[in-house]
């Protein structure tokens, strides 16, 4: 359950704690450590501004700080389906982010110099992102 801060000058803020999760890709895999969260603000125009901060632990023991601002937009048709309990395809809404990474582990130092984009979607268990390095 989110912590509901309420309406503020920038919009309606909710804080969603992130307790756990996993990640897996061609260059790294591991788990999301407890303690992160998404400081989501729903602007007056209905668009959500993501502000996610998490800590990753790789399978080989590296610790990586990951933060990503982003935009979340559900058009009215998608919101109506969600309210009715219907499935909503990721193609029906917009969830994009720009992840940044920070680590002192030399094996993953390349992340400190990488620009990435994330494409998100809601799942039955939470949220999933596909993250792509821009080369």
Coordinates of N, CA and C in Angstrom, one line a residue:
X1 N 0.8 -1.2 0.0 CA 0.0 0.0 0.0 C 0.9 1.2 0.0
X2 N 0.5 2.2 -0.8 CA 1.3 3.5 -0.8 C 1.1 4.3 0.4
X3 N 2.0 5.1 0.7 CA 1.9 6.2 1.7 C 1.3 7.4 1.0
X4 N 0.2 7.8 1.3 CA -0.5 8.9 0.6 C -0.2 10.2 1.3
X5 N 0.6 11.1 0.6 CA 0.9 12.4 1.2 C -0.2 13.4 0.9
X6 N -0.9 13.2 -0.2 CA -2.0 14.1 -0.6 C -1.6 15.1 -1.6
X7 N -2.6 16.0 -1.8 CA -2.4 17.1 -2.8 C -1.4 18.1 -2.3
X8 N -0.4 18.4 -3.1 CA 0.6 19.4 -2.8 C 0.7 20.3 -3.9
X9 N 1.7 21.2 -3.9 CA 1.8 22.2 -5.0 C 2.1 21.6 -6.3
X10 N 2.7 20.5 -6.4 CA 3.1 19.8 -7.7 C 2.0 18.8 -8.1
X11 N 1.1 18.4 -7.2 CA 0.1 17.4 -7.5 C -0.1 16.5 -6.3
X12 N -0.7 15.3 -6.6 CA -1.0 14.3 -5.6 C 0.2 13.4 -5.5
X13 N 0.8 13.3 -4.3 CA 2.0 12.5 -4.1 C 1.6 11.2 -3.3
X14 N 2.2 10.1 -3.8 CA 2.1 8.8 -3.2 C 3.4 8.2 -3.2
X15 N 3.8 7.6 -2.1 CA 5.1 6.9 -2.0 C 4.8 5.4 -1.9
X16 N 5.4 4.7 -2.9 CA 5.2 3.2 -3.0 C 6.5 2.6 -2.6
X17 N 6.5 1.9 -1.4 CA 7.8 1.2 -1.0 C 8.0 0.0 -1.9
X18 N 9.3 -0.2 -2.2 CA 9.7 -1.4 -3.0 C 10.4 -2.3 -2.1
X19 N 9.8 -3.5 -1.8 CA 10.4 -4.4 -0.8 C 11.4 -5.4 -1.5
X20 N 11.1 -5.8 -2.7 CA 12.0 -6.8 -3.3 C 11.8 -6.9 -4.8
X21 N 12.5 -7.7 -5.4 CA 12.3 -8.0 -6.9 C 13.6 -8.6 -7.4
X22 N 13.6 -8.8 -8.7 CA 14.8 -9.4 -9.3 C 15.0 -8.7 -10.6
X23 N 16.2 -8.9 -11.2 CA 16.5 -8.4 -12.5 C 17.4 -9.4 -13.2
X24 N 17.3 -9.5 -14.5 CA 18.0 -10.5 -15.3 C 18.2 -9.9 -16.7
X25 N 19.4 -9.9 -17.2 CA 19.7 -9.5 -18.5 C 21.0 -10.1 -19.1
X26 N 21.4 -9.6 -20.2 CA 22.5 -10.2 -20.9 C 23.9 -9.8 -20.2
X27 N 23.9 -8.7 -19.4 CA 25.2 -8.3 -18.8 C 25.2 -8.4 -17.3
X28 N 24.0 -8.6 -16.6 CA 23.9 -8.7 -15.2 C 22.6 -9.3 -14.7
X29 N 22.6 -9.8 -13.5 CA 21.4 -10.4 -12.9 C 21.6 -10.3 -11.4
X30 N 20.4 -10.3 -10.7 CA 20.5 -10.2 -9.3 C 19.1 -9.9 -8.7
X31 N 19.2 -9.2 -7.5 CA 17.9 -8.9 -6.8 C 17.9 -7.4 -6.4
X32 N 16.7 -7.0 -6.1 CA 16.5 -5.6 -5.6 C 16.4 -5.7 -4.1
X33 N 17.2 -4.9 -3.5 CA 17.3 -5.0 -2.0 C 16.1 -4.2 -1.4
X34 N 15.6 -4.5 -0.2 CA 14.6 -3.8 0.4 C 15.0 -2.3 0.7
X35 N 14.1 -1.4 0.8 CA 14.3 -0.1 1.2 C 14.1 1.0 0.1
X36 N 13.9 0.6 -1.1 CA 13.7 1.5 -2.2 C 12.2 2.0 -2.2
X37 N 12.0 2.8 -3.2 CA 10.6 3.3 -3.4 C 10.4 4.1 -4.6
X38 N 9.1 4.4 -4.9 CA 8.7 5.3 -6.0 C 7.9 6.5 -5.3
X39 N 8.5 7.7 -5.5 CA 7.9 8.9 -5.0 C 7.1 9.5 -6.1
X40 N 5.9 8.9 -6.4 CA 5.1 9.2 -7.5 C 4.3 10.5 -7.3
X41 N 4.3 11.4 -8.2 CA 3.4 12.5 -8.2 C 2.5 12.5 -9.4
X42 N 1.2 12.6 -9.1 CA 0.2 12.7 -10.1 C -0.1 14.2 -10.3
X43 N 0.3 14.8 -11.5 CA 0.2 16.2 -11.7 C -1.3 16.5 -12.0
X44 N -1.6 17.8 -11.9 CA -3.0 18.2 -12.1 C -3.6 17.8 -13.5
X45 N -2.7 17.6 -14.5 CA -3.1 17.1 -15.8 C -3.3 15.6 -15.9
X46 N -3.1 14.9 -14.8 CA -3.3 13.5 -14.7 C -2.1 12.6 -15.1
X47 N -1.0 13.3 -15.5 CA 0.2 12.5 -15.8 C 1.0 12.3 -14.6
X48 N 1.5 11.0 -14.4 CA 2.3 10.7 -13.3 C 3.8 10.9 -13.6
X49 N 4.5 11.5 -12.6 CA 5.9 11.7 -12.6 C 6.5 10.7 -11.7
X50 N 7.3 9.7 -12.3 CA 8.0 8.7 -11.5 C 9.3 9.3 -10.9
X51 N 9.6 8.9 -9.7 CA 10.8 9.2 -9.0 C 11.2 8.0 -8.2
X52 N 11.9 7.0 -8.9 CA 12.2 5.7 -8.3 C 13.6 5.6 -7.9
X53 N 13.9 5.1 -6.7 CA 15.2 4.9 -6.2 C 15.3 3.5 -5.6
X54 N 16.2 2.7 -6.1 CA 16.4 1.3 -5.6 C 17.9 1.0 -5.5
X55 N 18.1 -0.1 -4.8 CA 19.5 -0.6 -4.7 C 19.5 -2.1 -5.3
X56 N 20.4 -2.3 -6.2 CA 20.5 -3.6 -6.8 C 21.7 -4.4 -6.2
X57 N 21.6 -5.7 -6.1 CA 22.7 -6.5 -5.7 C 22.8 -7.6 -6.8
X58 N 24.0 -7.6 -7.4 CA 24.2 -8.6 -8.5 C 24.5 -10.0 -7.9
X59 N 24.4 -10.9 -8.8 CA 24.6 -12.3 -8.4 C 26.0 -12.5 -7.9
X60 N 26.9 -11.6 -8.3 CA 28.3 -11.8 -7.8 C 28.7 -10.8 -6.7
X61 N 27.7 -10.2 -6.1 CA 27.9 -9.4 -4.9 C 28.1 -7.9 -5.1
X62 N 28.0 -7.3 -6.3 CA 28.2 -5.9 -6.5 C 26.9 -5.2 -6.0
X63 N 27.0 -4.0 -5.5 CA 25.9 -3.2 -5.1 C 25.8 -2.0 -6.0
X64 N 24.6 -1.7 -6.5 CA 24.4 -0.7 -7.5 C 23.2 0.1 -7.1
X65 N 23.4 1.4 -7.1 CA 22.3 2.4 -6.8 C 21.7 2.7 -8.2
X66 N 20.4 2.6 -8.3 CA 19.7 2.9 -9.5 C 18.6 3.9 -9.2
X67 N 18.5 5.0 -10.0 CA 17.4 5.9 -9.8 C 16.9 6.2 -11.2
X68 N 15.6 6.4 -11.2 CA 15.0 6.7 -12.5 C 13.8 7.6 -12.4
X69 N 13.9 8.8 -13.0 CA 12.7 9.6 -13.2 C 11.9 9.0 -14.5
X70 N 10.7 9.3 -14.6 CA 9.9 8.9 -15.7 C 8.6 9.5 -15.8
X71 N 7.8 9.1 -16.8 CA 6.5 9.5 -17.1 C 5.6 8.3 -17.2
X72 N 4.4 8.5 -16.5 CA 3.4 7.4 -16.5 C 2.1 8.1 -17.0
X73 N 1.5 7.6 -18.0 CA 0.2 8.2 -18.5 C -0.8 7.1 -18.9
X74 N -1.9 7.1 -18.3 CA -3.0 6.2 -18.6 C -4.1 7.0 -19.3
X75 N -4.3 6.8 -20.6 CA -5.5 7.5 -21.2 C -6.8 7.1 -20.5
X76 N -7.8 7.9 -20.6 CA -9.1 7.6 -19.9 C -9.6 6.2 -20.3
X77 N -9.5 5.8 -21.5 CA -10.0 4.4 -21.9 C -9.3 3.3 -21.0
X78 N -8.0 3.5 -20.9 CA -7.2 2.5 -20.1 C -7.6 2.6 -18.6
X79 N -7.8 3.8 -18.1 CA -8.2 3.9 -16.7 C -9.6 3.3 -16.5
X80 N -10.5 3.5 -17.4 CA -11.9 2.9 -17.3 C -11.8 1.4 -17.3
X81 N -11.0 0.8 -18.1 CA -10.8 -0.7 -18.1 C -10.2 -1.1 -16.7
X82 N -9.3 -0.4 -16.2 CA -8.7 -0.8 -14.9 C -9.7 -0.7 -13.8
X83 N -10.5 0.3 -13.8 CA -11.6 0.4 -12.8 C -12.6 -0.7 -12.9
X84 N -12.8 -1.2 -14.1 CA -13.8 -2.3 -14.3 C -13.1 -3.6 -14.1
X85 N -11.9 -3.7 -13.7 CA -11.2 -4.9 -13.5 C -10.7 -5.7 -14.7
X86 N -10.8 -5.0 -15.9 CA -10.3 -5.6 -17.1 C -8.8 -5.5 -17.3
X87 N -8.3 -6.4 -18.1 CA -6.9 -6.4 -18.4 C -6.6 -5.2 -19.3
X88 N -5.4 -4.6 -19.0 CA -5.0 -3.4 -19.8 C -3.6 -3.8 -20.4
X89 N -3.5 -3.7 -21.7 CA -2.3 -4.0 -22.4 C -1.3 -2.9 -22.2
X90 N 0.0 -3.2 -22.2 CA 1.0 -2.1 -22.1 C 1.0 -1.2 -23.2
X91 N 0.4 -1.6 -24.4 CA 0.3 -0.7 -25.5 C -0.8 0.4 -25.3
X92 N -1.6 0.2 -24.3 CA -2.7 1.2 -24.1 C -2.3 2.3 -23.1
X93 N -1.1 2.3 -22.6 CA -0.6 3.4 -21.7 C 0.9 3.6 -22.0
X94 N 1.4 4.7 -21.3 CA 2.8 5.1 -21.5 C 3.5 5.1 -20.2
X95 N 4.5 4.3 -20.1 CA 5.4 4.2 -18.9 C 6.8 4.1 -19.3
X96 N 7.5 5.3 -19.3 CA 8.9 5.3 -19.7 C 9.8 6.0 -18.7
X97 N 11.0 5.6 -18.6 CA 11.9 6.2 -17.6 C 13.3 6.3 -18.2
X98 N 14.1 7.0 -17.5 CA 15.5 7.2 -17.9 C 16.4 6.8 -16.7
X99 N 16.7 5.5 -16.6 CA 17.5 5.1 -15.4 C 19.0 5.6 -15.5
X100 N 19.5 5.8 -14.3 CA 20.9 6.2 -14.1 C 21.4 5.3 -13.0
X101 N 22.7 4.9 -13.1 CA 23.3 4.0 -12.2 C 24.5 4.6 -11.5
X102 N 24.8 4.1 -10.3 CA 26.0 4.5 -9.6 C 26.6 3.3 -8.8
X103 N 27.8 3.0 -9.0 CA 28.5 1.9 -8.3 C 30.0 2.2 -8.1
X104 N 30.5 1.7 -7.0 CA 32.0 1.7 -6.8 C 32.7 0.4 -7.2
X105 N 31.9 -0.5 -7.7 CA 32.4 -1.8 -8.0 C 33.0 -1.7 -9.5
X106 N 34.3 -1.9 -9.6 CA 34.9 -1.8 -10.9 C 34.4 -2.7 -12.0
X107 N 33.9 -3.9 -11.6 CA 33.3 -4.8 -12.6 C 32.1 -4.2 -13.3
X108 N 31.4 -3.3 -12.6 CA 30.2 -2.7 -13.2 C 30.4 -1.2 -13.4
X109 N 31.6 -0.7 -13.4 CA 31.9 0.7 -13.6 C 31.3 1.3 -14.9
X110 N 31.2 0.5 -15.9 CA 30.6 0.9 -17.1 C 29.2 1.5 -17.0
X111 N 28.5 1.1 -15.9 CA 27.2 1.6 -15.7 C 27.2 3.1 -15.3
X112 N 28.3 3.5 -14.6 CA 28.4 4.9 -14.3 C 28.5 5.8 -15.5
X113 N 28.8 5.3 -16.6 CA 28.9 6.0 -17.9 C 27.9 5.7 -18.9
X114 N 26.8 5.1 -18.5 CA 25.8 4.6 -19.4 C 24.5 5.4 -19.3
X115 N 24.0 5.8 -20.4 CA 22.6 6.4 -20.5 C 21.7 5.2 -20.9
X116 N 20.5 5.1 -20.3 CA 19.6 4.1 -20.6 C 18.2 4.6 -20.6
X117 N 17.3 3.8 -21.2 CA 15.9 4.1 -21.2 C 15.2 2.9 -20.7
X118 N 14.1 3.1 -20.0 CA 13.3 2.0 -19.5 C 11.8 2.0 -20.1
X119 N 11.3 0.9 -20.4 CA 9.9 0.8 -20.9 C 9.2 -0.1 -19.8
X120 N 8.2 0.5 -19.2 CA 7.6 -0.2 -18.1 C 6.2 -0.7 -18.4
X121 N 5.8 -1.7 -17.6 CA 4.4 -2.2 -17.7 C 4.0 -2.7 -16.3
X122 N 2.7 -2.6 -16.1 CA 2.1 -3.2 -14.9 C 1.9 -4.7 -15.1
X123 N 2.2 -5.5 -14.1 CA 2.0 -6.9 -14.1 C 1.1 -7.3 -13.0
X124 N 0.8 -8.6 -12.9 CA -0.1 -9.1 -11.8 C 0.6 -9.0 -10.5
X125 N 1.9 -8.9 -10.5 CA 2.6 -8.8 -9.2 C 3.2 -7.5 -8.9
X126 N 3.1 -6.5 -9.8 CA 3.7 -5.2 -9.6 C 4.0 -4.5 -10.9
X127 N 5.3 -4.1 -11.1 CA 5.7 -3.4 -12.2 C 7.0 -4.1 -12.8
X128 N 7.1 -4.2 -14.1 CA 8.3 -4.7 -14.7 C 8.8 -3.7 -15.7
X129 N 10.1 -3.6 -15.8 CA 10.8 -2.7 -16.8 C 11.7 -3.5 -17.7
X130 N 11.7 -3.1 -18.9 CA 12.8 -3.5 -19.8 C 13.7 -2.3 -19.9
X131 N 15.0 -2.5 -19.6 CA 15.9 -1.4 -19.6 C 16.9 -1.6 -20.7
X132 N 17.2 -0.5 -21.5 CA 18.0 -0.6 -22.7 C 19.1 0.5 -22.6
X133 N 20.4 0.0 -22.7 CA 21.5 0.9 -22.8 C 21.5 1.6 -24.1
X134 N 21.8 2.9 -24.1 CA 21.9 3.6 -25.4 C 23.3 3.7 -25.8
X135 N 23.7 3.1 -26.8 CA 25.1 3.0 -27.3 C 25.5 4.0 -28.3

